[in-house]
mmCIF file of C-alpha atoms in Angstrom:
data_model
loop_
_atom_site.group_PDB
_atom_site.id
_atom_site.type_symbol
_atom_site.label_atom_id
_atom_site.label_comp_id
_atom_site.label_asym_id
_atom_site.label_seq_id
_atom_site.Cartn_x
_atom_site.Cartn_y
_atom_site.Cartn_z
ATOM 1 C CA UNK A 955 -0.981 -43.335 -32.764
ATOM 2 C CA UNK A 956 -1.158 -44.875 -29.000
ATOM 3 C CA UNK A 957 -3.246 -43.266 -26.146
ATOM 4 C CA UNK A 958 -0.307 -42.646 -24.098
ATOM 5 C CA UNK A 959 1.360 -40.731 -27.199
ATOM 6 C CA UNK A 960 -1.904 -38.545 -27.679
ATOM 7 C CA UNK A 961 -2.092 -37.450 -24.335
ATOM 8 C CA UNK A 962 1.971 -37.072 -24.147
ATOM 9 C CA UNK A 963 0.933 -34.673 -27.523
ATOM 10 C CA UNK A 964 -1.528 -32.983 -25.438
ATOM 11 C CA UNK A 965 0.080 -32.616 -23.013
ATOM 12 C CA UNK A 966 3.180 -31.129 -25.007
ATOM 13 C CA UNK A 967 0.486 -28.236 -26.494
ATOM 14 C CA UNK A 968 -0.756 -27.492 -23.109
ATOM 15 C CA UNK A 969 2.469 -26.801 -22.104
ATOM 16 C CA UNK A 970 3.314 -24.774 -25.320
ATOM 17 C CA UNK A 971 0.119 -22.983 -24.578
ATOM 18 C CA UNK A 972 0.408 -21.706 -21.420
ATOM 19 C CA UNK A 973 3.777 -20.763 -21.936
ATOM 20 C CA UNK A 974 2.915 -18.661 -25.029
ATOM 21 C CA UNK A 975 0.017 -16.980 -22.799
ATOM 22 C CA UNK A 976 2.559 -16.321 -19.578
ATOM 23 C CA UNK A 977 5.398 -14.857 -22.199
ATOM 24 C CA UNK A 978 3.025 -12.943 -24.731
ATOM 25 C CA UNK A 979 1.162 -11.319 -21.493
ATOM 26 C CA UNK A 980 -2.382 -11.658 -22.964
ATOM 27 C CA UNK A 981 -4.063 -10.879 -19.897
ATOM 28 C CA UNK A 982 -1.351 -11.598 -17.792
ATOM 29 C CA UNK A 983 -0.208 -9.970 -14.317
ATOM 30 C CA UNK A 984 3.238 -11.063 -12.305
ATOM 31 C CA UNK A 985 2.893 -11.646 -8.661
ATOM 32 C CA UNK A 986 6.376 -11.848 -7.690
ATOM 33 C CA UNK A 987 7.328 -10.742 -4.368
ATOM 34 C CA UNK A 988 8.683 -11.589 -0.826
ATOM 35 C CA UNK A 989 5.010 -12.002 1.091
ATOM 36 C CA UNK A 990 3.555 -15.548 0.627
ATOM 37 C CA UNK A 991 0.272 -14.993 2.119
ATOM 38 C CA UNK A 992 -0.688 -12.888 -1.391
ATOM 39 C CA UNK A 993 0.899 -15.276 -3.483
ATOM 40 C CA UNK A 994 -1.887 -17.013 -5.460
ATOM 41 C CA UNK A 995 -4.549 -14.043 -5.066
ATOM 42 C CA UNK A 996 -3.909 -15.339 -1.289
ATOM 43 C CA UNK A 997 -4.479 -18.933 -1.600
ATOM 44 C CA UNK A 998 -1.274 -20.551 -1.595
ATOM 45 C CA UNK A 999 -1.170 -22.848 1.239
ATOM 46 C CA UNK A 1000 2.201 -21.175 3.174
ATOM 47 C CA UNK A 1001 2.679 -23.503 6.315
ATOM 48 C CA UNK A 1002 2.452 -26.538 3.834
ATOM 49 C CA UNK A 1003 5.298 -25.022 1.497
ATOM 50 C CA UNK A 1004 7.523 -23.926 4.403
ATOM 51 C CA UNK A 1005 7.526 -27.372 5.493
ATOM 52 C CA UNK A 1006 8.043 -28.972 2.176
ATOM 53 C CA UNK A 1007 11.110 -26.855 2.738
ATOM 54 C CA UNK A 1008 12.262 -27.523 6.225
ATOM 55 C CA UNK A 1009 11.177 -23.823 7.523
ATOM 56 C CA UNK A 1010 13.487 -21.499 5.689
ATOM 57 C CA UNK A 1011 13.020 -18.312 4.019
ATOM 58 C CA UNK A 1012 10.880 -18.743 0.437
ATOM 59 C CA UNK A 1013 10.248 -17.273 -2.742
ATOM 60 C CA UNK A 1014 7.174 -16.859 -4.309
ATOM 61 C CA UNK A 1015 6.084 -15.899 -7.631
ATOM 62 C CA UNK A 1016 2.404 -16.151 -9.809
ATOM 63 C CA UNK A 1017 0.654 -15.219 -12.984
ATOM 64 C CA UNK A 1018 -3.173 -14.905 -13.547
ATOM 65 C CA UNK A 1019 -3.861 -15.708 -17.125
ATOM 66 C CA UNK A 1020 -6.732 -16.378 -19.334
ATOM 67 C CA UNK A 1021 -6.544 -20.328 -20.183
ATOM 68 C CA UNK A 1022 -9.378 -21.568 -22.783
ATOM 69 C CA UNK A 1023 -11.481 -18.782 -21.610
ATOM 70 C CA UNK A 1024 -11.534 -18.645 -18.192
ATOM 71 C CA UNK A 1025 -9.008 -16.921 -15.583
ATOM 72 C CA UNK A 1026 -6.492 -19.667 -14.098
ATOM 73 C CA UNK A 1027 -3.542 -19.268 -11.662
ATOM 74 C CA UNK A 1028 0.003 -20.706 -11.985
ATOM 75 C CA UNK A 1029 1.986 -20.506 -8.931
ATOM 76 C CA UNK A 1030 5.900 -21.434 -7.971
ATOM 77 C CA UNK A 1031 7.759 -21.684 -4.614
ATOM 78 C CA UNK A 1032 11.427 -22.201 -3.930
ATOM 79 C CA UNK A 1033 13.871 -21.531 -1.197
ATOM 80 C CA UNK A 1034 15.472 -18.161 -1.167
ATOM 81 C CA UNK A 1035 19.139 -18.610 -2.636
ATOM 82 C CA UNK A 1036 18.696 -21.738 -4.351
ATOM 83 C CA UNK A 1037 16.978 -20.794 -7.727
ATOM 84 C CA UNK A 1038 18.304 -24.015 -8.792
ATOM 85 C CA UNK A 1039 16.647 -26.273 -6.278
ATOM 86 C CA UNK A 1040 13.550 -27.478 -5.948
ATOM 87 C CA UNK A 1041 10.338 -25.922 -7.293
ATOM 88 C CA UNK A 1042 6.731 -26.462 -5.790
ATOM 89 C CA UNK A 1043 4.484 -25.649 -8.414
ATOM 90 C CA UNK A 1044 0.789 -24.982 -8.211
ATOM 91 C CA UNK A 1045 -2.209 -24.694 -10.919
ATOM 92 C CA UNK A 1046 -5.413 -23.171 -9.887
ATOM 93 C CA UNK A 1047 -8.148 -23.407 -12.176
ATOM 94 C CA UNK A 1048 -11.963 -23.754 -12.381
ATOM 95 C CA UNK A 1049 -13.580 -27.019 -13.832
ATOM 96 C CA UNK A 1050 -14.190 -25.456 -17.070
ATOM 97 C CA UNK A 1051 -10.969 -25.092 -18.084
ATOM 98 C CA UNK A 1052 -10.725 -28.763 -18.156
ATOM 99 C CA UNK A 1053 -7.290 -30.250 -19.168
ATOM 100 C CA UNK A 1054 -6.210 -32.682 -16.751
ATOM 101 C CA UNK A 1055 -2.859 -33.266 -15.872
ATOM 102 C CA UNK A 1056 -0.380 -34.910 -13.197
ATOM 103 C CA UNK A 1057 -1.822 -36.943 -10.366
ATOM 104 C CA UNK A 1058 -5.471 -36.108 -11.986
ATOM 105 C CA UNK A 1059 -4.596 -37.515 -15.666
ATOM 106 C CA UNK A 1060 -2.866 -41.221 -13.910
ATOM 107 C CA UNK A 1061 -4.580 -44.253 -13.622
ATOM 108 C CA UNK A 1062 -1.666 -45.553 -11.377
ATOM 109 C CA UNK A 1063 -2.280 -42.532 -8.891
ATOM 110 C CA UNK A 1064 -4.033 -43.476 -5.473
ATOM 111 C CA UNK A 1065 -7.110 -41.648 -4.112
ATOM 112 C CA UNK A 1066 -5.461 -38.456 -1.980
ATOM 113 C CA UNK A 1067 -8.132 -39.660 0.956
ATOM 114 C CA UNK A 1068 -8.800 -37.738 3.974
ATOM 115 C CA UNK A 1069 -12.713 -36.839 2.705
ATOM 116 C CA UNK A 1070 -11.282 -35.407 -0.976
ATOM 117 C CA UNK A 1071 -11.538 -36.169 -4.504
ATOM 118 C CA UNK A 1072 -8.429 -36.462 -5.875
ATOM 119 C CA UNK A 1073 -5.529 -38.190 -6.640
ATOM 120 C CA UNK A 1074 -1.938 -38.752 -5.593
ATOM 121 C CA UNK A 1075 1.394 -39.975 -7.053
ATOM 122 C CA UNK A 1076 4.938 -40.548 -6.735
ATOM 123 C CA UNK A 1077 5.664 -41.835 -9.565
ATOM 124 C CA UNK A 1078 8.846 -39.730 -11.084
ATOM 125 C CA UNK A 1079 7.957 -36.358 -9.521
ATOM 126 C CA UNK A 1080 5.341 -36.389 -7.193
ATOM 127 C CA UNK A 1081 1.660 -34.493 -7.960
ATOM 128 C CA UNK A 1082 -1.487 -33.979 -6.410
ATOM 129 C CA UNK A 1083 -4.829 -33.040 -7.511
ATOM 130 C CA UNK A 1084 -8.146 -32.464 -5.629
ATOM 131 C CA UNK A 1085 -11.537 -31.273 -6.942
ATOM 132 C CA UNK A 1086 -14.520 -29.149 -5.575
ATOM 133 C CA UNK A 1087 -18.016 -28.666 -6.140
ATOM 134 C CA UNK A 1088 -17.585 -25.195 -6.576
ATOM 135 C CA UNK A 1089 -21.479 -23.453 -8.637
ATOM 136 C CA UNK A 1090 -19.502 -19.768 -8.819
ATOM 137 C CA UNK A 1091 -17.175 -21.323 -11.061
ATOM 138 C CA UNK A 1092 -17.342 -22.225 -14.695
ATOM 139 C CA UNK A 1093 -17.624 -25.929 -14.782
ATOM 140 C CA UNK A 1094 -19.061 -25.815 -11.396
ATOM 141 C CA UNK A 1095 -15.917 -26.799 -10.088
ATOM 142 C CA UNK A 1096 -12.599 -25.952 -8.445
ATOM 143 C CA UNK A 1097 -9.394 -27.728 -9.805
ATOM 144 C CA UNK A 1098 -6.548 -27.615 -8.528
ATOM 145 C CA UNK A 1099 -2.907 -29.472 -8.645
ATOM 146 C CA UNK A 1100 0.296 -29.181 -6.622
ATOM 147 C CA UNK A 1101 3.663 -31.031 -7.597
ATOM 148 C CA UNK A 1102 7.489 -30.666 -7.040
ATOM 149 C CA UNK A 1103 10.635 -31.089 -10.043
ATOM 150 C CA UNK A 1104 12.280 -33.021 -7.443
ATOM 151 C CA UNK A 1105 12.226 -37.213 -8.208
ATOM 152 C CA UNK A 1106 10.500 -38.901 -5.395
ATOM 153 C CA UNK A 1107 13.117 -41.076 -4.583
ATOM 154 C CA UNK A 1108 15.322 -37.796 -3.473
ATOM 155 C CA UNK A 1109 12.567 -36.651 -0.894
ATOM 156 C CA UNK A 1110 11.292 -37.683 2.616
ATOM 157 C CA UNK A 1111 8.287 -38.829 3.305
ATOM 158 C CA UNK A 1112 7.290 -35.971 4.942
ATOM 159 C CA UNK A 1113 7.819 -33.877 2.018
ATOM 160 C CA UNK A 1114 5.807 -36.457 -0.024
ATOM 161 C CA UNK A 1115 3.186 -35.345 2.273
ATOM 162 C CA UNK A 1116 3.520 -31.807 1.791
ATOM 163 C CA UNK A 1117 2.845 -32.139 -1.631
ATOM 164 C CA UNK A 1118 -0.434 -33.344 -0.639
ATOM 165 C CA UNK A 1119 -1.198 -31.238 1.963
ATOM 166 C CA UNK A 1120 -0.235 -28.362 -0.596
ATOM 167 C CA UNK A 1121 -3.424 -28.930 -3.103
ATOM 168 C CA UNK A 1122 -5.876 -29.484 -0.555
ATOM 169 C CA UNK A 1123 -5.182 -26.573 1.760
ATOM 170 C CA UNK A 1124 -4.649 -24.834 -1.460
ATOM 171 C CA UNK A 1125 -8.097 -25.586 -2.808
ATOM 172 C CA UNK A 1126 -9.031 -25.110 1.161
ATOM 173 C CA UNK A 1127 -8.307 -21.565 0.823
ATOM 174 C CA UNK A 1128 -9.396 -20.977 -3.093
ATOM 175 C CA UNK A 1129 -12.806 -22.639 -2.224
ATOM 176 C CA UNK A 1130 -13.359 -20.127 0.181
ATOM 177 C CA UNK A 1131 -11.911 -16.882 -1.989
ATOM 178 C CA UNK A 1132 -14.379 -18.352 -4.323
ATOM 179 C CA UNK A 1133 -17.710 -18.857 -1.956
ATOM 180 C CA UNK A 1134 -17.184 -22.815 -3.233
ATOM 181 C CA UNK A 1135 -19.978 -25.124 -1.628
ATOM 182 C CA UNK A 1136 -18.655 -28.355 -1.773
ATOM 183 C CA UNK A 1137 -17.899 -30.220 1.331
ATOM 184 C CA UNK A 1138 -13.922 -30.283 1.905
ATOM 185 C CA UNK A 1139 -11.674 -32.997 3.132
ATOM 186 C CA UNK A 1140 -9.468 -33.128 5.853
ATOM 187 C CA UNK A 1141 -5.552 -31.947 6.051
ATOM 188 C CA UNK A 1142 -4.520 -35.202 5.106
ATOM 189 C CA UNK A 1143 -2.163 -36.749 7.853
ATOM 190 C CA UNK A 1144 -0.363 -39.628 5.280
ATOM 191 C CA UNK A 1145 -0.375 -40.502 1.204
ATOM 192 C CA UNK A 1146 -1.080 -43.476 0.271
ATOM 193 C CA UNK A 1147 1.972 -44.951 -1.580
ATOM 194 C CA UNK A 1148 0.455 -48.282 -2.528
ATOM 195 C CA UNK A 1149 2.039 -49.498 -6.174
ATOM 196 C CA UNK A 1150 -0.077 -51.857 -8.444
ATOM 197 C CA UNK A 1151 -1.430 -55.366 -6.360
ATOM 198 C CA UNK A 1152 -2.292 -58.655 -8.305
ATOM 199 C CA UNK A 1153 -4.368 -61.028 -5.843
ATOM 200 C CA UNK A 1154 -6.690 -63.700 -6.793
ATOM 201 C CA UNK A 1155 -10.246 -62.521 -8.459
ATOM 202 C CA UNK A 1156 -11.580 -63.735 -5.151
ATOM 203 C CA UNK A 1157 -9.899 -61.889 -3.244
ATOM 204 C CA UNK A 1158 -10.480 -58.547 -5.365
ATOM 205 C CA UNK A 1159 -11.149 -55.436 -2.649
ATOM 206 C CA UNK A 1160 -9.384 -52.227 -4.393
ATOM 207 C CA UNK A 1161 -10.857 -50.580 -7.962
ATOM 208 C CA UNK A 1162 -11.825 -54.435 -9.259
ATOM 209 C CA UNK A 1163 -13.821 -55.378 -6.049
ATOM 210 C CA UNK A 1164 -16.998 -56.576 -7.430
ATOM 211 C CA UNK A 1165 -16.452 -56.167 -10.623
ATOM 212 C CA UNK A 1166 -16.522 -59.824 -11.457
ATOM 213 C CA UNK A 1167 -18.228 -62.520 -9.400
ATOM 214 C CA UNK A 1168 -16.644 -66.017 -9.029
ATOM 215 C CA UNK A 1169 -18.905 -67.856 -11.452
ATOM 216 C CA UNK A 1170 -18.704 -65.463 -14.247
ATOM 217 C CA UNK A 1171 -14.751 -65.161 -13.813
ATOM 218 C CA UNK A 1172 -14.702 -68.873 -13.976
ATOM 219 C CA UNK A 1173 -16.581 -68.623 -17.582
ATOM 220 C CA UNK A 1174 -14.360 -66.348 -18.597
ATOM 221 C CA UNK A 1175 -11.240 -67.957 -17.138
ATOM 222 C CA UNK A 1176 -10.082 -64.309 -15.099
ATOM 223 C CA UNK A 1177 -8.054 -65.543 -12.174
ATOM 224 C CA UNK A 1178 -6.435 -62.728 -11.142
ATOM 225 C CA UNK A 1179 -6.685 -58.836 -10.705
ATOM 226 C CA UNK A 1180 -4.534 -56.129 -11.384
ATOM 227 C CA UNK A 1181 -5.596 -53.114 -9.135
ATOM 228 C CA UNK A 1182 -4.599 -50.298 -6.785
ATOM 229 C CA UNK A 1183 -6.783 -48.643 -3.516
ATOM 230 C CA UNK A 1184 -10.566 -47.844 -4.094
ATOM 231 C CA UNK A 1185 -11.185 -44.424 -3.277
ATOM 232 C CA UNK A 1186 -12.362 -41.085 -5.204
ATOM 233 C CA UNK A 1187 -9.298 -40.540 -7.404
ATOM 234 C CA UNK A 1188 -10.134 -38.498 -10.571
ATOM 235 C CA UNK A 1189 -8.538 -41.715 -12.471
ATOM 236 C CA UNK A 1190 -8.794 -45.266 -11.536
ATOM 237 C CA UNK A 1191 -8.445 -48.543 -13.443
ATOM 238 C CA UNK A 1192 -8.329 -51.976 -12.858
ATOM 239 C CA UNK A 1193 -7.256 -55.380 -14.766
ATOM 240 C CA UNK A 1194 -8.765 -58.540 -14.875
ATOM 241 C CA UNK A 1195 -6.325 -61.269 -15.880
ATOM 242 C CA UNK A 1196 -5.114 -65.348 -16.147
ATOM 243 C CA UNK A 1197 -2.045 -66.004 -14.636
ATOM 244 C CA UNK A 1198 -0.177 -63.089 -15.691
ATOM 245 C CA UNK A 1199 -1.726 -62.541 -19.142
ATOM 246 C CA UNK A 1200 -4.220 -59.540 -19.696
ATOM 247 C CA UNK A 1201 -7.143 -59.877 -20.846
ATOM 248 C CA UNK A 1202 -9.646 -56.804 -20.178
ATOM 249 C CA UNK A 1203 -8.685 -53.342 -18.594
ATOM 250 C CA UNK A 1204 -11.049 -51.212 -17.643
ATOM 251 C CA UNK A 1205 -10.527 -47.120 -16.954
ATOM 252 C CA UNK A 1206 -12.829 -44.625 -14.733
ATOM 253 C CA UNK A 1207 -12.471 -41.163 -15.563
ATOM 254 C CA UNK A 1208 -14.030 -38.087 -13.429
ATOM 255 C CA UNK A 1209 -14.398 -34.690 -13.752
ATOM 256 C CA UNK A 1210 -11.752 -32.647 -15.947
ATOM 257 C CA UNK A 1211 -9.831 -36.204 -16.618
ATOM 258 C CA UNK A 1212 -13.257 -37.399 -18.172
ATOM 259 C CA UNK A 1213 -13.420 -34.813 -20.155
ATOM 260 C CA UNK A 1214 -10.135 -34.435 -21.703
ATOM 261 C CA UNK A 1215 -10.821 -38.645 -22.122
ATOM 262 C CA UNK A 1216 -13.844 -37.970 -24.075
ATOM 263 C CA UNK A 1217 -11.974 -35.078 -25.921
ATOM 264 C CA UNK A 1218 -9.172 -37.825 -27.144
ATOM 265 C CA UNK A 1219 -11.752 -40.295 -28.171
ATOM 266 C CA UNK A 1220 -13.722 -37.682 -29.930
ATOM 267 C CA UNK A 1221 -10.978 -36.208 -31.855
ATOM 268 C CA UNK A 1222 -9.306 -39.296 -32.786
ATOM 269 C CA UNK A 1223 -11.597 -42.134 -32.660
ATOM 270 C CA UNK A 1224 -9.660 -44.638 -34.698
ATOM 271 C CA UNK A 1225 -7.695 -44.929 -30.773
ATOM 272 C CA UNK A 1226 -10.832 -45.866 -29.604
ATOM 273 C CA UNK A 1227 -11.736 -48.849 -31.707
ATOM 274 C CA UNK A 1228 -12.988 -51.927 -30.274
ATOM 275 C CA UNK A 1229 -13.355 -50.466 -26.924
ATOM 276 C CA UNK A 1230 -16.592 -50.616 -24.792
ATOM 277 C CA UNK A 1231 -18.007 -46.722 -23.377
ATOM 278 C CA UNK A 1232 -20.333 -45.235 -21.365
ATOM 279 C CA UNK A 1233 -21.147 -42.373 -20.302
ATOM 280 C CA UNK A 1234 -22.607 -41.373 -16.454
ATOM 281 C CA UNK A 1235 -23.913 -37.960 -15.547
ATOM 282 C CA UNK A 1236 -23.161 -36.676 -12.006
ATOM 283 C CA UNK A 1237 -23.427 -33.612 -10.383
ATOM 284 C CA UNK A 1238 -21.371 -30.853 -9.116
ATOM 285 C CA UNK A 1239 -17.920 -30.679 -10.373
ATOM 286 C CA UNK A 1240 -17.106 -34.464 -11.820
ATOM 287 C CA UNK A 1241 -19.874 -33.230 -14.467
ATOM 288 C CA UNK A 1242 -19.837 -37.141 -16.896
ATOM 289 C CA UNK A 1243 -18.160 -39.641 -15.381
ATOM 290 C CA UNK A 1244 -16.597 -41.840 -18.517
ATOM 291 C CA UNK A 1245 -16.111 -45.285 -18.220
ATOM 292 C CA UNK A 1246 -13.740 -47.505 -20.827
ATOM 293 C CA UNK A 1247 -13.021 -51.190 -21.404
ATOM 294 C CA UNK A 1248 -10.697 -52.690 -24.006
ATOM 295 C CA UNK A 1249 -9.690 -55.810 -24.783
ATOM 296 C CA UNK A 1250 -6.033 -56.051 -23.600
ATOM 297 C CA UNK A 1251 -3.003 -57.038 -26.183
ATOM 298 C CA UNK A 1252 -1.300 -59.547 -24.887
ATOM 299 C CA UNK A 1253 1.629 -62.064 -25.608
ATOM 300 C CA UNK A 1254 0.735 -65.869 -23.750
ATOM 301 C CA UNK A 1255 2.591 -68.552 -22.837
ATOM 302 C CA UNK A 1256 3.098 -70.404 -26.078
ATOM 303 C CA UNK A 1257 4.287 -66.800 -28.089
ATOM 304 C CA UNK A 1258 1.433 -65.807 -29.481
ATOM 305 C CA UNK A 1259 0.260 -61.939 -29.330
ATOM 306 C CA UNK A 1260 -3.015 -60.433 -29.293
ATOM 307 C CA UNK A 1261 -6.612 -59.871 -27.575
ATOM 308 C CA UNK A 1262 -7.000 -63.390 -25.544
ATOM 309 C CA UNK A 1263 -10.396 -62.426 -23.768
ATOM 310 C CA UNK A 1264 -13.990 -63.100 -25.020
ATOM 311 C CA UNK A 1265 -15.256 -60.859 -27.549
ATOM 312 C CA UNK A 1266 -18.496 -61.644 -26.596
ATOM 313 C CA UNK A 1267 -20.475 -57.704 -26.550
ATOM 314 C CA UNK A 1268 -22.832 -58.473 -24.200
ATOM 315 C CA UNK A 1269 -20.251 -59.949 -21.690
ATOM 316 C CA UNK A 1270 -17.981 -57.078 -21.945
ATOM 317 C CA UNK A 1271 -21.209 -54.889 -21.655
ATOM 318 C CA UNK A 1272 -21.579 -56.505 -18.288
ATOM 319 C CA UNK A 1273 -18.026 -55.989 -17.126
ATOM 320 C CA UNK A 1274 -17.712 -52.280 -17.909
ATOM 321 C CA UNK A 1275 -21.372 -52.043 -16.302
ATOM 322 C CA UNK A 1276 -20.247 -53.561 -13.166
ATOM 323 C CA UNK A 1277 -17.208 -51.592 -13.046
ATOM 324 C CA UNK A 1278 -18.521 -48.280 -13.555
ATOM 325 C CA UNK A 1279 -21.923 -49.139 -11.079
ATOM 326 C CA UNK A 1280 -18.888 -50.071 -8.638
ATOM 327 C CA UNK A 1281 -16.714 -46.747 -9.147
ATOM 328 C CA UNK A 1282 -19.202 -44.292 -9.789
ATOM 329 C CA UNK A 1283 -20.941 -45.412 -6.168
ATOM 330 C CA UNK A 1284 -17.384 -44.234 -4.591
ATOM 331 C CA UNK A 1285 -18.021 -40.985 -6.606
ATOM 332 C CA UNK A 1286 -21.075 -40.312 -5.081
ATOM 333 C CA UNK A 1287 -22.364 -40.303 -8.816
ATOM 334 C CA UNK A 1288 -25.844 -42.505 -10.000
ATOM 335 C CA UNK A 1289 -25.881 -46.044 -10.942
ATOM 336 C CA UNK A 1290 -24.241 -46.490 -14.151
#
């Protein structure tokens, strides 16, 4: 079975999950209602979802429920009169109840910026997620995601935005319902929309700057990187290549991504076979940072398929160490 269909399986049970928990009632309490400003035990971020919706008159509706333990909030806004429209959805949840999901699961999502861990993407619908030191909480953390059903390609730019804007003045507010102490970010003022870039190893500066120097990429015949803006995202990868054939990809994972990460690898190891970990603790809410290298399948120029790096441990040792010394410093997390 493939990573991406594990976590598309995991995903798939989360969602069975806390649908079973919001229709059985175990703990459960409806928030529906006309005033925003309660919506969310009074954390939902209302000037960011009336813009998202051009200013009109909005709907609002929540459930607190018990998710793996500990109490979580799910959270929808629409326009009044069009139930079939567009949905902003929110999830509000401490660090402990650690499932990632949406902007905070991607590798291909860009750091949300603006002083904040987190992510952002437009890929298909768009999602946020930030994350905040948060010592009340289980987990020590605050987690919490924003996204829209609506396809990117059928929004503005400034409602891009707004989906941002949504989970960090979201998390603004629940960090200070919840007495959080980590610093906050700034109301971001753009997203970052920046697909996949392949330059030339020397001219690496996003998640594979100095990863690889020029003499060891030589010896290992890497000419080009695969990569997308260095930042704090909860995921971030980056590529090392010839030409266009792949040869190593290597994955950072923070916080409640790291965690479900570890989870996978854990539970079904055999997906995790000739791959290179390691493990780096940090504090506050990103808990271990995880750090993954594998050798990447690839079909060459003359047909035939397979690994086509070195298999050399030591050198991939190096990599991976490089790459997670390099990321984890953007983390604010120790050395790896």
């Amino acid at each position: 079975m493939t990573r991406l269909r594990l976590k598309v399986l995991v995903g798939a049970v989360v969602l069975a999950l806390a649908a079973a928990a919001l229709v059985w009632g175990v703990w459960l309490r409806d928030e529906g209602g006309d005033d925003l400003a309660d919506r969310c035990q009074g954390t939902l971020a209302v000037e960011e979802a009336r813009a998202f919706f051009g200013g009109g008159e909005l709907k609002a509706r929540g459930h607190t429920g018990d998710w793996v333990g500990h109490e979580s909030q799910w959270c929808s806004v629409w326009a009044k009169g069009d139930d079939g429209g567009a949905v902003l959805r929110l999830q509000i949840r401490p660090r402990a109840a650690y499932r990632a999901n949406g902007a905070g699961d991607e590798a291909s999502a860009t750091p949300i910026g603006h002083g904040w861990s987190g992510s952002f993407t437009d890929r298909n619908e768009p999602q946020a997620a930030v994350l905040v030191d948060c010592a009340p909480l289980a987990g020590k953390g605050l987690y919490v995601t924003a996204e829209t059903n609506e396809p990117a390609e059928e929004l503005s730019a400034g409602q891009l935005l707004q989906v941002a804007r949504l989970a960090t003045e979201t998390a603004r507010n629940a960090a200070g319902r919840f007495s959080c102490e980590g610093k906050l970010g700034e109301r971001p003022a753009s997203v970052d929309r920046t697909d996949w870039t392949q330059r030339p190893v020397a001219q690496a500066a996003g998640t594979c700057a100095d990863v690889v120097n020029l003499r060891e990429a030589a010896r290992l015949t890497v000419t080009t990187v695969s990569e997308k803006p260095a930042g704090r995202a909860l995921t971030e990868e980056c590529s090392l290549k010839r030409g266009e054939l792949g040869l190593f990809h290597m994955t950072a994972y923070y916080g409640p991504s790291a965690e479900q990460e570890m989870y996978l690898d854990g539970r079904y190891p055999g997906t995790a076979k000739d791959s290179y970990k390691r493990s780096v603790p940090c504090k506050g809410a990103i808990g271990t940072a995880y750090f993954k290298l594998v050798r990447t399948n690839d079909r060459a120029p003359d047909g035939t398929s397979g690994a086509h790096g070195t298999s050399d441990p030591a050198t991939l040792n190096r990599l991976l160490g490089s790459f997670a010394t390099a990321s984890a410093g953007r983390h604010g997390c120790p050395a790896a």
